[in-house]
PDB file of C-alpha atoms in Angstrom:
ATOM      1  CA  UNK A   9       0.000   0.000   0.000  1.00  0.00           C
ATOM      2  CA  UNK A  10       1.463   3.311  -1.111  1.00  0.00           C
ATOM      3  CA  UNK A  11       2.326   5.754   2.122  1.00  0.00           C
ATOM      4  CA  UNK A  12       3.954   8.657   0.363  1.00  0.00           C
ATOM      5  CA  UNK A  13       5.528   9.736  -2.908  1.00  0.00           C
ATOM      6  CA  UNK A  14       8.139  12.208  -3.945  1.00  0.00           C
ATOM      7  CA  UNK A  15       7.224  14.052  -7.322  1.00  0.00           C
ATOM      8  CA  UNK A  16      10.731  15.119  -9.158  1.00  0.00           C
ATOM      9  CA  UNK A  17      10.484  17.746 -11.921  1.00  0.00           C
ATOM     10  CA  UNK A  18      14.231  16.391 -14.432  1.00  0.00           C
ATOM     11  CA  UNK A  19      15.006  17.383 -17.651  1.00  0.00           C
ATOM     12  CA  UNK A  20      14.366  13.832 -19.260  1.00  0.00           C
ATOM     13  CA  UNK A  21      10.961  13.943 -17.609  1.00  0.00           C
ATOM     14  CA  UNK A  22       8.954  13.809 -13.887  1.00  0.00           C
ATOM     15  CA  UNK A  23      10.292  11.014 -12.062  1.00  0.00           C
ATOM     16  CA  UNK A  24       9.123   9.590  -8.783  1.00  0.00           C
ATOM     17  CA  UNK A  25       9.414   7.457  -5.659  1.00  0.00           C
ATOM     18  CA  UNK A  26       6.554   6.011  -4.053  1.00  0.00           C
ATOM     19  CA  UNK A  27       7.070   4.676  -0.449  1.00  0.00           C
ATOM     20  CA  UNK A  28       5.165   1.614   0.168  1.00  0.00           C
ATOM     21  CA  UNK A  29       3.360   0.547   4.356  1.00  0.00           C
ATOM     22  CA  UNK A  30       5.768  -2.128   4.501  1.00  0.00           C
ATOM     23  CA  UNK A  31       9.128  -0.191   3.739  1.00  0.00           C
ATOM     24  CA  UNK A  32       9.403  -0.841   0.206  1.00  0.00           C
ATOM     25  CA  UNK A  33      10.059   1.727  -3.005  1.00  0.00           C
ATOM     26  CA  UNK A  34       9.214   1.751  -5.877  1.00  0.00           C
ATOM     27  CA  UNK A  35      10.982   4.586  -8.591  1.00  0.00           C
ATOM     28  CA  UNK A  36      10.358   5.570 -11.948  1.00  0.00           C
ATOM     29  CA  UNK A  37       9.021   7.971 -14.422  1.00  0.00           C
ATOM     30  CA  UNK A  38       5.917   9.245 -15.220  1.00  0.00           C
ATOM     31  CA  UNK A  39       5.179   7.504 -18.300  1.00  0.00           C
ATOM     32  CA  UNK A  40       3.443   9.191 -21.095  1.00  0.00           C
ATOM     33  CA  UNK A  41       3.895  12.831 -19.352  1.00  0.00           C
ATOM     34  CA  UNK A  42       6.023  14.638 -21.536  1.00  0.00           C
ATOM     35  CA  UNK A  43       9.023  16.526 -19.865  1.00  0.00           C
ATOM     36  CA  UNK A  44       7.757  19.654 -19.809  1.00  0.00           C
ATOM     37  CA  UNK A  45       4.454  19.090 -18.964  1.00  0.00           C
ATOM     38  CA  UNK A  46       3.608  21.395 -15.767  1.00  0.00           C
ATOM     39  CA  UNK A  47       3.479  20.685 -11.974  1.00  0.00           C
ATOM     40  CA  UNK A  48       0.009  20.371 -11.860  1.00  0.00           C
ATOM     41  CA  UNK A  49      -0.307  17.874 -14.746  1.00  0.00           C
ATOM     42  CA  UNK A  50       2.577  15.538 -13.058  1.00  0.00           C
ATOM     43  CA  UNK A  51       0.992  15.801  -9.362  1.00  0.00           C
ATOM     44  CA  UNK A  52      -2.263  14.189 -11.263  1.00  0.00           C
ATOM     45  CA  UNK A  53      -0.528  11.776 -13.176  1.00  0.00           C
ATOM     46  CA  UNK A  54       1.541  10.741  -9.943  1.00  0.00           C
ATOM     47  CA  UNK A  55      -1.511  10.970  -8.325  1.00  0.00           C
ATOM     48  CA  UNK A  56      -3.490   8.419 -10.599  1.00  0.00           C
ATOM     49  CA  UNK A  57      -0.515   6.042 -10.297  1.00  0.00           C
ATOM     50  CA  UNK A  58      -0.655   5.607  -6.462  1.00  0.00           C
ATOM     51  CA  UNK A  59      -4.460   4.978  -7.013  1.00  0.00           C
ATOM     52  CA  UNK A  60      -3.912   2.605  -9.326  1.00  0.00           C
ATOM     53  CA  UNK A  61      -1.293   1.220  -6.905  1.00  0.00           C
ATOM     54  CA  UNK A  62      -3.325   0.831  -4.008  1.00  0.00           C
ATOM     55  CA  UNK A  63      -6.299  -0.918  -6.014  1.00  0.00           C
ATOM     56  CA  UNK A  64      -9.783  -0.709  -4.036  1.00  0.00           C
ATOM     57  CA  UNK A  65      -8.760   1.107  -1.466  1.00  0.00           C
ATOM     58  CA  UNK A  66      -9.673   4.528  -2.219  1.00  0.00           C
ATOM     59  CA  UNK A  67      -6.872   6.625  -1.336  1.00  0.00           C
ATOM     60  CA  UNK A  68      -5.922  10.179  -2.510  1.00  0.00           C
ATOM     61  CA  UNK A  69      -2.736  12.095  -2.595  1.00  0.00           C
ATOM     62  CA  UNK A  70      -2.446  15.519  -0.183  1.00  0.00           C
ATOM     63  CA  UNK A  71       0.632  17.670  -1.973  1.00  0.00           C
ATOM     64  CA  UNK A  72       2.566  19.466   0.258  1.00  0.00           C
ATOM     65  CA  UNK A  73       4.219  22.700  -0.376  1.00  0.00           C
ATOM     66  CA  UNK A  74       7.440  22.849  -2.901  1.00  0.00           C
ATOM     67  CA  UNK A  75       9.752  25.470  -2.279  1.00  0.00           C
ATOM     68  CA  UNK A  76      11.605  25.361  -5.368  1.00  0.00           C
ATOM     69  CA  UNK A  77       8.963  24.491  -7.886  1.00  0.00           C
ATOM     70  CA  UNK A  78      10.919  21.040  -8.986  1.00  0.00           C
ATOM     71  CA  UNK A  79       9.672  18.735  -6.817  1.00  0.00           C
ATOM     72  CA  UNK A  80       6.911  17.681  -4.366  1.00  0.00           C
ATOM     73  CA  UNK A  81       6.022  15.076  -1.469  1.00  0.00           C
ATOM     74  CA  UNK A  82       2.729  14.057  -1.154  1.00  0.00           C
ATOM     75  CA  UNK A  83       0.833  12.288   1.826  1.00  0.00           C
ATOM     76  CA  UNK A  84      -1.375   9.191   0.866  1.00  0.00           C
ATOM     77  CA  UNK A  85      -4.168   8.873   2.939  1.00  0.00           C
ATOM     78  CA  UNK A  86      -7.954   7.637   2.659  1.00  0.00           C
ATOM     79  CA  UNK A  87     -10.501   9.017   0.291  1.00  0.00           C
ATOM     80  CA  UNK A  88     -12.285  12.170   2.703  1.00  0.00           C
TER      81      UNK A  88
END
């Protein structure tokens, strides 16, 4: 079950990390997202990935603040 994810904005594309319940990662990049597609665009396809990930559960992603504009960590938590 997906816990948290970290959104990275790279210039080959928006790559990510996705930290699982049980300790486990899994990394990669946003496939069909082009590379300069904007934040808010990647934060929905990253989002849609970790639903997909966690199946039935109905979970949802809760973005916090980025600083610099090139990457973000979002919260996975229920459906409210």
């Amino acid at each position: 079950m997906p816990e948290s994810i970290v959104l990275l904005a790279t210039p080959d594309g928006w790559r990510h990390s996705v930290r699982t319940a049980d300790g486990g990662m899994l990394c990669g990049r946003l496939d069909g997202l082009p590379a300069e597609a904007d934040d808010e665009a990647a934060q929905a396809a990253a989002a849609e990935l970790v639903r997909y990930l966690a199946g039935d559960a109905g979970v949802e992603v809760t973005w916090d603040p980025s600083p610099d504009q090139a990457s973000w960590t979002g919260r996975v938590g229920p459906v409210r």
